[in-house]
Rosetta silent file (secondary structure, phi, psi, omega in degrees, C-alpha in Angstrom):
SEQUENCE: MKKVTLGVVGFLLLFLMQAVAQEHYTEGPIWQVSLIRVKPNQNDAYLTSLQEKSKPLLDEQKKQGVILDYKLFINTTQHDPQDWDLALAIQYKNFAALDGLAAKGEAIRDKILGSKKAAQDVGEKRVEMREVVSVMLLREVMLK
SCORE:     score description
SCORE:     0.000 S_00000001
   1 L     0.000    4.218 -161.765  126.052  102.915  124.959 S_00000001
   2 L  -105.123  -88.461  168.376  123.658  100.128  123.274 S_00000001
   3 H    25.342  -92.470 -170.515  121.888  103.508  121.534 S_00000001
   4 H   -61.936  -12.761  176.702  124.518  105.378  120.231 S_00000001
   5 H   -52.787  -62.699 -123.666  125.528  101.784  118.613 S_00000001
   6 H   -74.250  -37.945 -155.561  122.463  100.609  117.296 S_00000001
   7 H   -58.693  -62.982 -161.535  122.342  104.902  116.129 S_00000001
   8 H   -93.982   31.044  128.854  125.664  105.167  114.106 S_00000001
   9 H   -86.244  -50.551  172.986  125.030  101.406  112.571 S_00000001
  10 H   -37.630  -55.471 -149.524  121.545  103.105  111.612 S_00000001
  11 H   -84.632  -61.688 -178.818  123.351  106.178  109.931 S_00000001
  12 H   -33.967  -60.300 -179.680  125.806  103.607  108.277 S_00000001
  13 H   -70.155  -10.940  162.308  123.606  101.576  106.630 S_00000001
  14 H   -63.822  -72.082  178.012  121.595  104.265  105.746 S_00000001
  15 H   -32.157  -63.927  179.301  124.369  105.868  104.075 S_00000001
  16 H   -33.001  -56.431 -139.538  125.221  102.226  101.906 S_00000001
  17 H   -89.642   -1.426 -175.034  122.061  101.865  100.953 S_00000001
  18 H   -84.985  -46.612 -177.490  121.969  105.424   99.141 S_00000001
  19 H   -52.358  -43.005  170.744  125.731  104.977   98.227 S_00000001
  20 H   -37.707  -73.056 -176.754  124.110  101.300   96.604 S_00000001
  21 H   -62.530  -32.467 -176.344  121.152  103.038   94.712 S_00000001
  22 H   -76.804  -15.060 -155.634  123.516  105.840   92.857 S_00000001
  23 L   -59.556   -7.599 -170.565  126.288  102.779   91.952 S_00000001
  24 L  -101.309  -46.301  173.989  124.489  102.980   88.387 S_00000001
  25 E  -146.834  171.610  172.032  124.083  106.193   87.583 S_00000001
  26 E   -80.616  144.721  167.047  124.928  110.021   88.075 S_00000001
  27 E   -82.397  127.177  165.875  121.746  112.371   89.219 S_00000001
  28 E   -84.554 -165.955  178.366  120.814  114.986   86.449 S_00000001
  29 E   -76.566  174.956 -171.039  118.419  118.115   86.313 S_00000001
  30 E  -108.802  164.702 -169.477  114.836  117.576   87.471 S_00000001
  31 E  -145.893  148.635 -168.652  111.826  117.841   84.317 S_00000001
  32 E  -120.257   59.916 -157.122  108.744  118.987   85.041 S_00000001
  33 E   -76.232  101.948  153.566  106.423  117.327   82.327 S_00000001
  34 E   -58.929   99.629  167.420  102.866  118.211   81.988 S_00000001
  35 E   -92.442  129.148 -163.901  100.712  115.747   79.901 S_00000001
  36 E  -109.269  114.021  179.177   98.130  117.670   77.952 S_00000001
  37 E  -112.945  116.339 -169.302   95.042  116.088   76.104 S_00000001
  38 E   -88.020  147.137  147.268   93.986  118.872   73.720 S_00000001
  39 L   -45.046  131.563  172.385   89.885  119.059   73.157 S_00000001
  40 L   -25.887  123.635 -175.825   88.469  118.658   69.548 S_00000001
  41 L    54.076   19.252  170.130   89.458  120.891   67.276 S_00000001
  42 L   -89.072  -30.578 -136.217   91.453  123.081   69.579 S_00000001
  43 H   -58.190  -53.651 -174.408   94.733  121.933   68.508 S_00000001
  44 H   -69.088  -55.108  144.880   95.695  124.764   66.262 S_00000001
  45 H     8.109  -72.608 -151.823   94.014  127.184   69.183 S_00000001
  46 H   -74.693  -75.161  154.230   96.037  125.299   71.560 S_00000001
  47 H     6.097 -103.887  171.865   99.074  125.573   69.072 S_00000001
  48 H   -16.766  -71.855  165.066   98.814  129.190   68.883 S_00000001
  49 H   -58.533  -20.181  155.287   98.449  130.210   72.548 S_00000001
  50 H   -82.455  -19.438 -167.843  101.936  127.899   73.381 S_00000001
  51 H  -110.301  -11.829  157.310  103.482  130.029   70.880 S_00000001
  52 H  -104.332   -3.243 -151.137  102.262  133.502   71.924 S_00000001
  53 H  -145.452  -62.837 -173.921  101.935  133.495   75.346 S_00000001
  54 H   -77.404  -66.848  173.388  104.187  130.317   77.175 S_00000001
  55 H   -15.675  -44.705 -164.444  107.195  130.459   74.482 S_00000001
  56 H   -95.994  -46.080  169.280  107.932  134.280   75.366 S_00000001
  57 H   -26.132  -70.592  168.115  107.267  133.519   79.174 S_00000001
  58 H   -83.167    9.538  158.074  109.833  130.411   78.789 S_00000001
  59 H   -65.344  -51.991 -176.414  112.211  132.046   76.749 S_00000001
  60 H   -76.934  -10.548  157.984  112.745  134.794   79.237 S_00000001
  61 H   -72.780  -27.507  167.000  113.037  132.435   82.333 S_00000001
  62 H   -63.908  -21.976 -175.232  115.430  130.460   80.284 S_00000001
  63 H   -63.494  -59.632 -159.869  117.559  134.015   79.857 S_00000001
  64 H   -46.792  -43.897  163.774  117.159  134.858   83.253 S_00000001
  65 L   127.214   -1.131 -164.646  118.698  131.179   84.319 S_00000001
  66 L   -44.225  -65.190 -163.414  115.208  130.224   86.220 S_00000001
  67 L  -108.647  151.016  148.361  115.126  127.432   84.057 S_00000001
  68 L   -12.184  -89.931 -177.926  117.204  125.060   81.720 S_00000001
  69 L  -169.985  138.445 -157.165  115.158  124.298   79.163 S_00000001
  70 L  -136.252  156.353  165.253  111.792  123.322   78.050 S_00000001
  71 E  -163.059  160.420 -165.372  110.822  121.687   74.892 S_00000001
  72 L  -119.004  136.888  154.235  107.141  120.195   73.504 S_00000001
  73 L  -101.223  145.925  165.476  106.516  116.795   72.583 S_00000001
  74 E  -115.995  132.457 -166.416  103.845  115.348   70.602 S_00000001
  75 L   -73.162  113.008 -158.770  102.082  111.890   71.288 S_00000001
  76 L   -94.946  -11.139  177.664  102.314  110.562   67.783 S_00000001
  77 L   -97.212   30.826  164.588  101.353  106.591   69.303 S_00000001
  78 L   -34.939  108.693  169.731   97.993  106.953   71.208 S_00000001
  79 L   -34.749  -34.079  -96.107   96.425  104.150   73.105 S_00000001
  80 L   163.154   67.995 -144.945   93.411  105.627   73.587 S_00000001
  81 L   -52.063  -33.015 -172.995   90.806  108.373   72.623 S_00000001
  82 L  -104.408   22.140 -158.125   91.820  109.532   76.512 S_00000001
  83 L   -91.176  157.669 -173.546   95.508  109.147   76.077 S_00000001
  84 L   -59.322  148.642  139.494   97.658  112.373   76.291 S_00000001
  85 L   -43.766  -77.518 -144.317   98.597  115.134   72.933 S_00000001
  86 E  -150.673  137.412 -173.555  100.771  116.884   73.678 S_00000001
  87 L   -89.275 -174.079   88.210  104.083  116.796   76.565 S_00000001
  88 L  -119.360  161.043 -139.325  105.611  119.748   77.646 S_00000001
  89 E  -134.172   95.357 -172.790  108.415  119.543   79.350 S_00000001
  90 L   -99.148  143.477    2.785  110.728  122.249   81.793 S_00000001
  91 E    96.901  111.766  160.870  114.304  122.061   82.585 S_00000001
  92 E  -146.895  109.229 -140.567  115.383  122.567   86.057 S_00000001
  93 L   -26.405  -63.994 -165.500  119.063  123.147   87.432 S_00000001
  94 L  -152.939 -158.329 -175.143  118.218  120.348   90.663 S_00000001
  95 L   -93.156  -19.868  162.622  115.455  120.498   93.073 S_00000001
  96 H   -43.301  -66.951 -172.952  116.922  123.564   94.968 S_00000001
  97 H   -62.163    5.160 -160.053  115.793  125.705   92.095 S_00000001
  98 H  -100.361    4.268  165.463  112.285  125.218   92.078 S_00000001
  99 L   -68.055  130.765 -176.715  112.585  127.132   95.524 S_00000001
 100 L    91.809  -53.686 -172.271  110.967  130.356   95.392 S_00000001
 101 L    -8.578  -54.185  167.109  109.781  130.154   91.469 S_00000001
 102 H   -25.095  -69.710  179.942  106.246  131.267   92.169 S_00000001
 103 H   -72.652   -5.847  154.692  107.972  135.073   92.911 S_00000001
 104 H  -109.362   -7.118  155.951  110.326  134.668   89.762 S_00000001
 105 H   -53.543  -59.754 -144.045  107.513  133.239   87.989 S_00000001
 106 L   -89.640  -43.283  163.056  105.280  136.024   88.710 S_00000001
 107 H   -70.484  -75.740 -179.879  107.798  138.896   87.499 S_00000001
 108 H   -78.214   50.342  104.360  108.214  137.159   84.625 S_00000001
 109 H   -60.439  -30.227  175.157  104.991  136.852   84.082 S_00000001
 110 H   -86.003    9.115 -163.136  104.401  140.572   84.926 S_00000001
 111 L   -98.780  -51.985 -161.735  106.960  141.593   82.784 S_00000001
 112 L   -68.828  -50.378 -147.433  106.258  139.439   79.169 S_00000001
 113 L  -114.643  -21.337  156.507  102.100  139.435   79.561 S_00000001
 114 L   110.330  -35.192 -177.337  101.671  142.838   82.061 S_00000001
 115 L  -151.498  152.865  151.446   99.249  141.058   85.017 S_00000001
 116 H   -35.216  -39.863 -160.302   98.405  138.433   86.951 S_00000001
 117 H   -86.277  -56.233  144.960   94.950  138.962   85.501 S_00000001
 118 H    -4.416  -83.088  168.534   96.267  138.454   82.034 S_00000001
 119 H   -39.048  -71.302 -144.328   97.868  135.172   82.754 S_00000001
 120 H   -54.979  -51.975 -159.124   94.222  134.159   84.803 S_00000001
 121 H   -63.973  -24.847  178.600   92.621  135.350   81.194 S_00000001
 122 H  -102.750  -27.671  120.928   95.021  132.528   78.975 S_00000001
 123 H    -9.682  -84.586 -158.144   94.241  130.012   81.900 S_00000001
 124 H   -47.044  -45.822  154.603   90.916  130.523   81.722 S_00000001
 125 H   -57.796  -36.730 -171.742   91.303  130.390   77.548 S_00000001
 126 H   -80.785   -8.269 -163.207   93.334  127.133   77.802 S_00000001
 127 H   -97.289    7.877  154.895   90.891  125.406   79.912 S_00000001
 128 H  -102.151  -18.556 -164.510   88.402  125.226   77.245 S_00000001
 129 H   -93.643  -10.540 -160.711   90.571  124.144   74.111 S_00000001
 130 E  -135.650  164.301  172.408   93.030  121.474   76.617 S_00000001
 131 E  -138.615  110.336  167.070   92.760  118.902   79.530 S_00000001
 132 E   -52.374   75.761  179.545   95.701  118.251   82.183 S_00000001
 133 E   -69.843   -3.280  166.114   95.760  114.845   82.047 S_00000001
 134 E   174.921  137.308  163.695   99.080  114.082   84.798 S_00000001
 135 E  -138.332  124.461  164.115  102.428  116.597   85.559 S_00000001
 136 E  -132.941  161.789 -175.165  104.909  115.138   87.307 S_00000001
 137 E  -129.739  154.275 -138.209  108.445  115.852   87.878 S_00000001
 138 E  -110.303  134.881  154.369  111.201  113.851   86.910 S_00000001
 139 E  -105.493  143.207 -174.586  115.269  113.370   87.976 S_00000001
 140 E   -87.548  112.760  178.737  117.063  113.115   84.702 S_00000001
 141 E  -142.271  151.137 -173.524  119.968  110.507   85.426 S_00000001
 142 E  -120.201  138.625  155.097  123.121  109.267   83.057 S_00000001
 143 E   -54.567  120.879  149.155  123.994  105.494   83.375 S_00000001
 144 L   -10.532    0.000    0.000  127.426  104.505   84.588 S_00000001
C-alpha cells in the first residue's frame, strides 16, 4: 500500500511541477535555428546558393505543410570574428512534425534538385563558403 501511495504522490508532484512550469506561457511551435559563419569573400556566393537551391526546397516544404515557415537573419552586432553571420530558422508545428522528416525531405529534395547526388554537390560547395557554428531546436512560447 505504501508503494502505491508513494507512486500516486510522485505522479501528482510531477503533474503539479509541469503545471507550475507552464503557468507563465503557452507552448508554441518549434524552431530549428542554424547559426552560420560565412567565410571571407563568400557572402555573395553563399546567399546566391541559398536563393537558388535552398529557397525552392523550403518553399516546397512550406507548400506541402512539412514546415510552417522559415526566416533568414543577418547578425548586425558581431562581437568577434568567430561570431555567426547568418541564422537560418525553420519553423515546425511541434516536435511530432520532426517524425519522418528525413523521408519527407528526401522526396522534396528529389523533386526540386533532382537527386541525392545534386544535394550532396550543393553541400560540398557550401563547405567552401561557410562554417556551421551551431544548430539548435528552440520552443517558441507565448507569455500569458
